[in-house]
Coordinates of C-alpha atoms in Angstrom, one line a residue:
Chain A
M50 CA 4.7 -24.4 43.0
T51 CA 7.3 -26.8 41.9
E52 CA 9.7 -26.4 39.2
Q53 CA 8.2 -29.5 37.7
E54 CA 4.4 -28.2 38.2
R55 CA 5.6 -24.8 36.7
I56 CA 7.0 -26.2 33.5
Q57 CA 3.8 -28.4 33.2
K58 CA 1.5 -25.2 33.4
Q59 CA 3.7 -23.6 30.7
R60 CA 3.1 -26.7 28.6
N61 CA -0.5 -26.6 29.0
E62 CA -0.8 -23.2 28.3
R63 CA 1.3 -23.4 25.3
T64 CA -0.8 -26.2 24.0
R65 CA -4.0 -24.5 24.6
E66 CA -2.3 -21.2 22.9
E67 CA -1.5 -23.6 19.6
G68 CA -4.9 -25.3 19.7
E69 CA -6.5 -21.7 19.6
D70 CA -4.0 -20.9 16.9
V71 CA -5.1 -23.8 14.7
A72 CA -8.7 -23.1 14.8
L73 CA -7.9 -19.6 13.9
V74 CA -5.7 -20.6 11.1
A75 CA -8.4 -22.9 9.9
K76 CA -11.0 -20.0 10.2
K77 CA -8.6 -17.6 8.2
G78 CA -8.1 -20.1 5.8
E79 CA -11.6 -20.9 5.1
Q80 CA -12.3 -17.0 4.9
L81 CA -9.5 -16.7 2.2
K82 CA -10.7 -19.6 0.4
A83 CA -14.3 -17.9 0.4
E84 CA -12.9 -14.8 -0.9
L85 CA -10.9 -16.2 -3.6
D86 CA -13.9 -18.3 -4.6
D87 CA -15.9 -15.0 -5.1
L88 CA -13.0 -13.3 -7.1
L89 CA -12.7 -16.5 -9.3
D90 CA -16.5 -16.4 -10.0
E91 CA -16.2 -12.7 -10.8
I92 CA -13.4 -13.4 -13.3
D93 CA -15.2 -16.2 -14.8
G94 CA -18.0 -13.5 -15.8
V95 CA -15.6 -11.3 -17.5
L96 CA -13.0 -13.6 -19.1
E97 CA -12.8 -13.8 -22.7
E98 CA -14.8 -16.6 -24.1
N99 CA -12.6 -18.1 -26.3
A100 CA -9.2 -18.4 -24.4
E101 CA -7.5 -20.3 -27.2
E102 CA -8.4 -17.8 -29.9
F103 CA -8.0 -14.8 -27.7
V104 CA -4.2 -16.0 -26.5
R105 CA -3.3 -16.8 -30.4
N106 CA -4.3 -13.6 -32.0
Y107 CA -2.3 -11.5 -29.7
V108 CA 0.6 -11.1 -31.5
Q109 CA 2.9 -8.0 -31.1
K110 CA 5.9 -6.3 -32.8
G111 CA 8.5 -6.2 -30.4
G112 CA 9.4 -2.9 -28.9
Q113 CA 11.9 -1.2 -26.6
Chain B
M68 CA 23.6 16.3 -0.8
A69 CA 22.2 14.0 -3.5
I70 CA 20.3 15.8 -6.1
A71 CA 16.6 15.7 -6.3
K72 CA 15.6 12.2 -7.8
I73 CA 13.4 13.6 -10.6
L74 CA 11.7 10.5 -12.1
G75 CA 9.1 9.3 -14.5
I76 CA 7.8 6.2 -16.4
E77 CA 7.4 5.7 -20.1
T78 CA 5.1 3.0 -20.9
E79 CA 4.7 1.0 -24.3
Y80 CA 1.2 -0.2 -24.3
G81 CA 0.3 -3.6 -26.2
I82 CA -2.2 -3.1 -28.7
A83 CA -4.8 -5.4 -30.7
G84 CA -7.5 -4.6 -33.2
G85 CA -7.8 -1.9 -35.4
P86 CA -8.0 -1.8 -39.3
D87 CA -5.8 -4.6 -41.2
L88 CA -4.8 -5.6 -37.6
D89 CA -1.8 -3.4 -38.1
P90 CA -0.4 -2.6 -34.7
T91 CA 1.3 0.7 -36.1
T92 CA -2.0 2.1 -37.8
A93 CA -3.9 1.2 -34.6
S94 CA -1.2 2.9 -32.5
S95 CA -1.4 6.0 -34.6
I96 CA -5.4 6.2 -34.4
I97 CA -5.0 6.0 -30.6
V98 CA -2.7 9.1 -30.6
N99 CA -4.4 10.8 -32.9
A100 CA -7.8 10.0 -31.2
Y101 CA -6.3 11.9 -28.0
A102 CA -4.9 14.7 -30.0
Q103 CA -8.1 15.2 -31.9
H104 CA -10.3 15.1 -28.6
G105 CA -8.9 18.4 -28.1
R106 CA -6.1 17.9 -25.4
T107 CA -3.3 18.7 -27.6
R108 CA -2.2 19.2 -31.2
I109 CA 1.1 20.2 -30.3
S110 CA 3.9 18.3 -32.0
W111 CA 7.3 16.8 -30.3
D112 CA 10.4 18.4 -31.4
F113 CA 13.5 16.3 -31.9
N114 CA 16.0 18.7 -31.9
D115 CA 17.9 17.5 -28.7
E116 CA 17.6 13.7 -29.3
S117 CA 20.9 11.6 -29.7
P118 CA 20.0 8.0 -28.5
G119 CA 23.2 6.8 -29.6
T120 CA 25.3 8.5 -26.8
D121 CA 26.9 6.1 -24.5
A122 CA 27.2 6.6 -21.0
R123 CA 30.6 4.6 -21.1
G124 CA 32.0 7.6 -23.2
I125 CA 32.4 5.2 -26.3
L126 CA 30.0 3.9 -29.0
G127 CA 30.1 0.3 -29.0
V128 CA 31.0 -1.3 -32.3
G129 CA 28.0 -2.9 -33.8
S130 CA 25.6 -1.4 -31.1
L131 CA 22.2 -0.2 -32.8
A132 CA 21.1 3.1 -31.9
P133 CA 17.6 3.0 -31.4
M134 CA 15.4 4.5 -34.3
I135 CA 13.7 7.7 -34.1
E136 CA 10.2 7.8 -36.1
T137 CA 9.5 11.4 -36.8
H138 CA 6.7 10.6 -39.1
L139 CA 4.3 9.0 -36.6
A140 CA 1.9 10.7 -34.4
N141 CA 3.8 12.6 -31.5
T142 CA 2.3 14.9 -29.2
V143 CA 2.7 16.9 -26.0
L144 CA -0.1 16.8 -23.4
T145 CA -1.2 19.6 -21.1
N146 CA 0.1 17.7 -18.3
G147 CA 3.5 17.7 -19.8
A148 CA 3.4 14.2 -21.0
R149 CA 4.4 13.0 -24.3
L150 CA 1.9 10.7 -26.1
Y151 CA 3.0 9.0 -29.2
V152 CA 4.0 6.1 -31.6
D153 CA 7.2 4.2 -30.8
H154 CA 7.8 1.3 -33.0
A155 CA 4.3 -0.5 -33.2
H156 CA 3.1 0.7 -29.5
P157 CA 1.4 3.8 -28.4
E158 CA 3.6 5.0 -25.6
Y159 CA 2.8 7.4 -23.0
S160 CA 5.6 9.2 -21.0
S161 CA 5.0 10.6 -18.0
P162 CA 6.1 14.3 -17.2
E163 CA 9.1 14.6 -14.9
C164 CA 8.2 14.2 -11.3
R165 CA 9.5 15.2 -7.9
T166 CA 8.6 12.3 -6.0
P167 CA 7.6 8.5 -6.3
V168 CA 4.0 9.1 -5.2
E169 CA 3.7 11.8 -7.8
A170 CA 5.3 9.6 -10.6
T171 CA 3.0 6.8 -9.4
R172 CA -0.1 9.3 -9.9
Y173 CA 1.3 10.1 -13.7
D174 CA 1.8 6.8 -14.3
Q175 CA -2.0 6.2 -13.6
A176 CA -2.9 9.1 -15.5
G177 CA -1.3 7.8 -18.6
E178 CA -3.7 4.6 -18.3
E179 CA -6.6 7.2 -18.1
V180 CA -5.4 8.8 -21.0
M181 CA -5.2 5.5 -23.1
R182 CA -8.7 4.5 -21.6
R183 CA -10.0 8.1 -23.0
A184 CA -8.3 7.8 -26.3
L185 CA -9.6 4.1 -26.7
R186 CA -12.9 5.2 -26.1
V187 CA -12.8 7.9 -28.8
A188 CA -11.0 5.8 -31.4
N189 CA -13.4 2.8 -31.2
E190 CA -16.6 5.2 -31.3
S191 CA -15.0 5.9 -34.9
L192 CA -14.3 2.3 -35.8
P193 CA -16.7 -0.4 -36.5
P194 CA -17.2 -3.0 -33.7
E195 CA -15.4 -5.8 -35.4
L196 CA -12.1 -3.4 -35.7
A197 CA -12.4 -2.2 -32.1
I198 CA -9.0 -1.6 -30.7
A199 CA -7.8 -2.9 -26.9
L200 CA -4.8 -1.8 -25.0
Y201 CA -2.9 -3.8 -22.7
K202 CA -0.4 -2.5 -20.0
N203 CA 2.1 -5.2 -20.1
N204 CA 5.4 -6.4 -21.4
S205 CA 4.9 -9.0 -24.1
D206 CA 2.7 -11.2 -26.2
G207 CA 3.5 -14.5 -24.9
K208 CA 5.4 -15.4 -28.2
G209 CA 8.6 -14.0 -27.5
N210 CA 7.9 -10.4 -28.4
S211 CA 8.7 -7.9 -25.8
Y212 CA 8.3 -4.1 -25.2
G213 CA 9.1 -2.0 -22.6
T214 CA 8.1 0.2 -19.2
H215 CA 11.2 2.2 -18.7
E216 CA 11.8 4.0 -15.5
N217 CA 14.0 7.3 -15.8
Y218 CA 16.0 8.8 -12.6
L219 CA 18.0 12.1 -12.4
V220 CA 21.6 11.3 -11.3
A221 CA 24.3 13.9 -10.5
R222 CA 26.9 13.7 -13.4
D223 CA 30.0 13.3 -11.2
V224 CA 28.9 9.9 -9.9
D225 CA 31.0 7.3 -11.8
F226 CA 29.0 5.2 -14.0
A227 CA 31.1 2.5 -13.0
D228 CA 29.6 2.5 -9.6
V229 CA 26.1 3.0 -10.8
V230 CA 26.6 -0.1 -12.2
R231 CA 28.3 -1.6 -9.3
A232 CA 25.6 -0.7 -6.9
M233 CA 22.5 -0.9 -8.6
V234 CA 22.6 -4.3 -10.3
P235 CA 21.8 -6.1 -7.4
H236 CA 18.7 -4.3 -7.3
F237 CA 17.7 -4.8 -10.8
V238 CA 18.1 -8.5 -10.6
S239 CA 16.4 -9.1 -7.2
R240 CA 13.7 -6.3 -7.0
Q241 CA 11.3 -8.4 -9.1
V242 CA 10.7 -10.4 -5.7
V243 CA 8.4 -7.3 -4.8
V244 CA 7.7 -5.4 -7.8
G245 CA 7.4 -8.3 -10.4
A246 CA 4.2 -8.3 -12.4
G247 CA 4.4 -12.0 -12.8
K248 CA 3.7 -14.4 -16.1
V249 CA 2.2 -17.5 -16.9
S250 CA 4.7 -20.0 -18.4
F251 CA 7.6 -18.5 -20.5
E252 CA 8.5 -17.5 -23.9
T253 CA 12.1 -17.7 -24.5
D254 CA 14.8 -20.2 -24.9
H255 CA 16.4 -19.1 -21.7
A256 CA 13.9 -20.0 -19.7
A257 CA 12.9 -23.0 -21.7
S258 CA 15.4 -25.3 -19.6
A259 CA 13.7 -24.4 -16.4
G260 CA 10.3 -24.5 -17.8
P261 CA 8.2 -22.6 -15.0
P262 CA 4.6 -22.7 -15.0
F263 CA 4.9 -19.0 -13.4
Q264 CA 7.7 -16.4 -13.4
L265 CA 7.9 -13.9 -10.8
S266 CA 8.6 -11.4 -13.7
A267 CA 7.3 -10.5 -17.4
R268 CA 10.3 -9.0 -18.7
A269 CA 13.3 -10.9 -17.0
E270 CA 13.7 -13.5 -19.7
F271 CA 14.4 -11.1 -22.3
F272 CA 17.7 -9.7 -20.9
E273 CA 20.8 -11.1 -22.4
E274 CA 23.5 -8.5 -21.3
V275 CA 24.7 -6.5 -18.2
V276 CA 25.6 -3.4 -19.5
G277 CA 25.0 -1.8 -23.1
L278 CA 23.4 0.6 -25.4
E279 CA 20.5 -1.2 -27.0
T280 CA 16.9 -1.6 -25.9
T281 CA 15.1 -3.6 -28.5
L282 CA 18.0 -6.4 -29.2
K283 CA 20.5 -8.1 -26.8
R284 CA 18.7 -6.1 -24.1
P285 CA 21.0 -5.2 -21.1
I286 CA 20.2 -4.8 -17.2
I287 CA 22.0 -1.3 -17.1
N288 CA 21.1 0.7 -20.4
T289 CA 23.9 3.3 -21.1
R290 CA 22.0 5.4 -23.1
D291 CA 23.3 8.8 -22.3
E292 CA 21.0 11.2 -23.0
P293 CA 20.2 13.5 -20.0
H294 CA 17.6 15.8 -21.9
S295 CA 19.1 18.4 -19.4
D296 CA 22.4 20.0 -18.8
A297 CA 25.0 17.3 -19.4
D298 CA 27.6 18.7 -17.4
R299 CA 25.5 18.5 -14.3
F300 CA 23.1 15.5 -14.9
R301 CA 22.7 12.0 -16.0
R302 CA 19.4 10.4 -16.8
L303 CA 19.5 6.8 -15.6
H304 CA 17.4 4.9 -18.1
V305 CA 15.9 1.5 -16.5
I306 CA 14.6 -0.9 -19.2
C307 CA 14.2 -3.9 -16.9
G308 CA 11.3 -3.2 -15.0
D309 CA 7.8 -4.9 -15.5
A310 CA 4.6 -2.9 -16.0
N311 CA 3.1 -2.7 -12.7
M312 CA -0.8 -2.7 -12.4
S313 CA -0.6 -2.5 -8.3
P314 CA -0.1 1.3 -7.5
I315 CA 2.0 0.4 -4.4
A316 CA 4.0 -1.8 -6.4
T317 CA 4.9 1.0 -8.8
L318 CA 5.3 3.3 -5.7
V319 CA 7.9 0.7 -4.2
K320 CA 9.9 0.0 -7.8
L321 CA 10.4 3.9 -8.0
G322 CA 11.2 4.6 -4.3
S323 CA 13.2 1.6 -3.7
T324 CA 15.5 2.7 -6.9
A325 CA 15.4 6.3 -6.2
L326 CA 16.7 5.9 -2.4
L327 CA 19.5 3.6 -3.5
L328 CA 20.5 6.2 -6.0
A329 CA 20.3 8.8 -3.7
S330 CA 22.4 6.7 -1.2
L331 CA 25.0 5.8 -3.9
E332 CA 25.1 9.7 -4.5
D333 CA 25.9 10.4 -0.8
E334 CA 27.8 7.4 0.3
G335 CA 29.1 5.9 -2.6
A336 CA 29.0 1.9 -3.6
A337 CA 30.9 0.6 -0.6
A338 CA 27.5 0.1 1.5
F339 CA 25.9 -2.1 -1.1
P340 CA 26.2 -5.9 -1.5
S341 CA 28.2 -7.3 -4.0
A342 CA 26.7 -8.2 -7.7
P343 CA 26.1 -11.6 -8.6
T344 CA 29.2 -13.3 -10.8
Q345 CA 26.4 -13.8 -13.5
P346 CA 23.8 -10.8 -13.3
V347 CA 21.9 -12.1 -16.4
H348 CA 21.7 -15.6 -14.9
A349 CA 20.6 -14.0 -11.7
L350 CA 17.9 -12.0 -13.2
R351 CA 16.5 -14.9 -15.0
S352 CA 16.6 -17.7 -12.6
Y353 CA 15.2 -15.6 -9.7
S354 CA 12.3 -14.9 -12.3
C355 CA 11.9 -18.5 -12.7
D356 CA 11.4 -19.7 -9.2
P357 CA 8.5 -18.0 -7.2
S358 CA 9.4 -20.3 -4.2
L359 CA 12.2 -17.6 -3.9
R360 CA 14.8 -20.5 -3.0
T361 CA 17.2 -19.9 -5.6
T362 CA 20.7 -19.0 -5.1
V363 CA 23.3 -17.1 -7.0
G364 CA 26.8 -16.8 -6.4
D365 CA 29.0 -13.6 -6.0
D366 CA 32.7 -13.1 -6.6
E367 CA 33.2 -13.2 -2.9
G368 CA 31.7 -16.8 -2.8
R369 CA 28.9 -15.9 -1.0
T370 CA 25.4 -16.9 -2.2
R371 CA 22.1 -15.1 -1.6
T372 CA 18.5 -15.5 -2.8
A373 CA 16.7 -12.5 -4.4
W374 CA 15.0 -12.2 -1.0
D375 CA 18.4 -11.9 0.6
Y376 CA 19.5 -9.3 -1.8
Q377 CA 16.4 -7.4 -1.3
D378 CA 16.7 -7.6 2.5
E379 CA 20.3 -6.0 2.4
L380 CA 19.3 -3.1 0.0
W381 CA 16.2 -2.1 2.0
H382 CA 18.8 -2.0 5.0
V383 CA 21.3 0.3 2.7
A384 CA 18.1 2.4 2.1
D385 CA 17.0 2.8 5.6
R386 CA 20.3 3.4 7.3
Y387 CA 21.0 5.8 4.5
V388 CA 17.5 7.6 5.3
R389 CA 18.2 7.6 9.3
R390 CA 21.8 9.1 8.6
R391 CA 21.0 11.4 6.0
G392 CA 17.4 11.7 5.6
G393 CA 15.5 11.2 2.4
E394 CA 14.8 14.6 1.2
A395 CA 16.4 13.9 -2.4
V396 CA 13.6 11.5 -3.1
A397 CA 10.5 12.8 -1.1
P398 CA 9.2 14.4 2.1
E399 CA 9.9 12.4 5.2
H400 CA 6.6 11.1 5.5
E401 CA 6.4 9.8 2.0
V402 CA 9.9 8.3 2.5
A403 CA 8.9 6.7 5.5
Y404 CA 5.9 4.9 3.8
I405 CA 7.9 4.0 1.1
L406 CA 10.3 2.1 3.3
T407 CA 7.3 0.4 5.5
Q408 CA 5.5 -0.6 2.1
W409 CA 8.8 -2.0 0.7
R410 CA 9.5 -3.9 4.0
E411 CA 5.9 -5.2 4.5
M412 CA 5.9 -6.6 0.8
L413 CA 9.4 -8.1 1.0
D414 CA 8.5 -9.9 4.4
G415 CA 4.9 -10.9 3.2
V416 CA 6.1 -12.7 0.1
R417 CA 8.0 -15.1 2.1
D418 CA 6.0 -15.5 5.3
E419 CA 2.2 -14.3 4.4
P420 CA 1.6 -14.2 0.6
H421 CA -1.9 -13.5 0.8
A422 CA -1.4 -10.6 3.1
V423 CA 0.5 -8.7 0.2
A424 CA -1.9 -10.0 -2.6
D425 CA -3.4 -6.5 -2.5
R426 CA 0.0 -4.7 -3.2
V427 CA 2.2 -7.5 -5.1
D428 CA 1.5 -8.1 -8.7
W429 CA 2.8 -11.4 -9.1
V430 CA 1.0 -12.5 -6.0
A431 CA -2.2 -11.1 -6.9
K432 CA -1.7 -12.8 -10.6
R433 CA -0.4 -16.1 -9.2
R434 CA -3.5 -16.4 -6.8
I435 CA -6.1 -16.0 -9.6
V436 CA -4.3 -18.5 -11.9
E437 CA -3.6 -20.9 -9.4
G438 CA -7.2 -20.8 -8.2
F439 CA -8.5 -21.3 -11.9
Q440 CA -6.2 -24.2 -12.3
S441 CA -7.5 -26.2 -9.4
R442 CA -11.0 -25.1 -9.9
Y443 CA -10.9 -26.6 -13.5
N444 CA -8.0 -28.9 -13.4
L445 CA -5.9 -27.1 -15.9
S446 CA -2.5 -28.2 -17.0
D447 CA 0.5 -25.9 -16.8
G448 CA 0.3 -23.1 -19.1
D449 CA -3.3 -24.0 -20.3
A450 CA -4.6 -21.3 -22.6
K451 CA -7.0 -20.2 -20.2
L452 CA -4.2 -19.2 -17.9
R453 CA -2.5 -17.5 -20.3
A454 CA -5.8 -15.6 -21.2
I455 CA -5.8 -14.6 -17.6
D456 CA -2.5 -13.3 -17.7
L457 CA -3.2 -11.1 -20.8
Q458 CA -6.6 -10.0 -19.4
Y459 CA -4.9 -8.9 -16.1
H460 CA -3.5 -6.2 -18.0
D461 CA -6.3 -5.0 -20.1
I462 CA -6.8 -1.4 -19.4
R463 CA -10.6 -1.1 -20.2
R464 CA -12.4 -1.2 -16.7
D465 CA -14.8 -3.7 -18.0
K466 CA -12.2 -6.1 -18.8
S467 CA -9.4 -5.4 -16.4
L468 CA -8.6 -8.3 -13.9
A469 CA -6.1 -6.2 -12.2
L470 CA -9.0 -3.8 -11.5
R471 CA -10.8 -6.6 -9.7
V472 CA -8.1 -8.1 -7.4
G473 CA -8.6 -5.5 -4.7
F474 CA -5.4 -3.6 -5.0
R475 CA -4.8 -0.8 -2.3
E476 CA -5.0 2.7 -3.9
L477 CA -2.5 5.5 -3.6
S478 CA -4.2 8.5 -5.2
T479 CA -7.9 9.2 -5.3
E480 CA -9.9 9.4 -8.7
D481 CA -9.9 12.9 -8.7
E482 CA -6.3 13.4 -8.2
I483 CA -5.5 10.9 -10.9
R484 CA -8.3 12.8 -13.1
D485 CA -6.3 16.2 -12.3
A486 CA -3.1 14.6 -13.3
V487 CA -4.5 13.8 -16.9
H488 CA -4.8 17.7 -17.7
Q489 CA -2.7 19.4 -15.1
A490 CA 1.1 18.8 -14.7
P491 CA 2.7 18.5 -11.8
G492 CA 3.8 22.0 -10.1
S493 CA 7.2 20.5 -8.9
T494 CA 9.3 20.3 -11.9
R495 CA 10.0 21.8 -15.3
A496 CA 6.9 20.0 -16.3
Y497 CA 4.9 22.8 -14.9
F498 CA 6.2 25.1 -17.2
R499 CA 5.8 23.1 -20.4
G500 CA 2.2 22.1 -19.4
E501 CA 1.3 25.6 -18.6
C502 CA 2.6 26.8 -21.8
V503 CA 0.8 24.0 -23.8
T504 CA -2.4 24.8 -22.0
R505 CA -2.4 28.7 -22.3
F506 CA -0.8 29.1 -25.7
P507 CA -1.1 26.3 -27.9
D508 CA -1.8 28.5 -30.8
N509 CA 1.8 29.9 -30.7
I510 CA 3.6 26.7 -29.7
V511 CA 5.4 25.2 -32.8
S512 CA 6.7 22.2 -30.9
A513 CA 7.9 21.2 -27.5
N514 CA 10.3 18.4 -25.9
W515 CA 11.9 17.4 -22.5
D516 CA 14.3 20.4 -22.4
S517 CA 12.9 23.3 -24.7
I518 CA 9.7 24.9 -26.4
V519 CA 9.4 26.3 -29.4
F520 CA 7.3 29.5 -29.8
D521 CA 6.1 31.4 -33.0
I522 CA 4.9 35.0 -31.5
G523 CA 3.6 36.1 -34.8
H524 CA 6.6 38.2 -35.8
G525 CA 10.4 37.9 -36.3
P526 CA 12.5 34.4 -35.9
L527 CA 10.8 31.3 -33.9
Q528 CA 12.0 31.6 -30.2
R529 CA 13.2 28.5 -28.7
I530 CA 12.9 28.6 -24.8
P531 CA 15.5 26.3 -23.0
M532 CA 14.6 24.3 -20.0
M533 CA 18.1 22.7 -19.2
D534 CA 17.3 22.3 -15.5
P535 CA 14.5 19.9 -14.6
T536 CA 14.0 21.2 -10.9
R537 CA 13.3 24.6 -12.4
G538 CA 10.3 25.9 -14.2
T539 CA 8.2 24.9 -11.0
R540 CA 4.8 26.4 -9.9
E541 CA 6.8 28.1 -7.4
L542 CA 9.6 29.9 -9.5
V543 CA 7.5 30.5 -12.6
G544 CA 3.5 30.4 -11.4
A545 CA 3.7 34.3 -11.1
L546 CA 5.3 34.7 -14.6
F547 CA 2.0 33.3 -16.1
D548 CA 0.0 35.2 -13.6
D549 CA 1.8 38.7 -15.0
N550 CA 2.0 37.7 -18.9
L551 CA -1.2 36.4 -20.4
T552 CA -0.2 36.1 -23.9
A553 CA 2.7 34.2 -25.6
V554 CA 4.2 37.4 -26.7
A555 CA 4.4 39.1 -23.4
L556 CA 5.7 35.5 -21.4
V557 CA 8.7 35.1 -24.3
T558 CA 9.5 38.8 -24.1
A559 CA 9.7 38.6 -20.1
L560 CA 12.0 35.4 -20.4
N561 CA 14.2 37.2 -22.8
G562 CA 14.3 40.1 -20.9

């Protein structure tokens, strides 16, 4: 294998790895998004209904 | 060799509801509900409290020593903790613990104590007056309350060195242990106008060093009230931390700070990075930038991000442990776990935040906040986002958002339940907890460093506990086995 061929082979391998990485990252991204969607659904179910009033009524005296 | 880093956390809980919407009344109801629940009815003894004493040796002119409110509900629990009303908040001060894992467990036991008190209190209140409790640090309107850590430090460490060594940590540790906050609530942060901050507490700090805790809050608090032998010990009272919901974040907050204090004690302040020229500015501006790119300068002309500081400080702690071991803080495996978690969280917040959303509070909170913002197309600081911020810290299981984000656990539920009732065996809290459990009818009052007995005849007997490392199960367990009454115990101790 000439030096030129060796470099080309390395390049090809790297491109293939990067391609796999991109696919992996995309899959992982989808999975993370699905997990977040589930979490947001769950939180939607327990979050105080009137956010404006809930936040406005929470007033504390300062402490330490 | 550094002294044992005995430590603990005091948490003021935010409170809503109750009769007349008066937080002081509601706080008293919570504390009394737990006391009446049969857990304790022994009152706290203020004999040794001197919150005006200053570690710098001088009382600052115009300094306001914190008020002591003896008339409000105030009890000592069988686990050695103190449960009381501080200002207008119910507060749980954990018992003295020997290691960061133990202190985290007793902090979680505090959440469980509050949950049980809440249940009892709300059973006696009409539904429209039901009380809610939040383990957080502000109301979103500029009123803040504290989550304070305490660490035992050798008296012979120069206080100026404590300031020099620890300021870099206290301004930068929010990168890994900040609780996160939607929006801002002080003029200091208004100029940056951040939609999200790393720290809930940072914007309330105005001084580098000082005695106050409620006004002009300092990064390093100088209250010199060791609750122990003042010739040998100092209690470093850290007031700038956030209330963490993630157990691993609490662990790393305590563990990193304790390791750095041990390193300071054994090897001096020279190994530490130099502090920012303007520490208060550093604390606040780091908090306002979750992208972690903000830099601040030191006196030598070097600039660092908060991440840079944490990286250097992690290496200070790691080198210290390699050279000296970390026995002052915890057993070897626990120290290794603390260092690993600290490192992973630090690298994670920079390189792969979603990988540490199961440990870093601000990352977990921000993930939900930004998720909602994009799902419903909400503007920065929308009431719904601020509601998420508040409800994240709700301690009720059916309401809490933090309990839903999938945090890694540190202790099992059984261990936390045991810690609600049983004091740690590893410090003087064991002696306090056992006395309160076994002889409630003979104890007039108790506090951190003494217990006062009424043994039915003669004068009241004060038993001092001036060394937090003594009074352990190992040292006094047999004493309780041999002396089954308060009279016998006091006689044995006096003999």
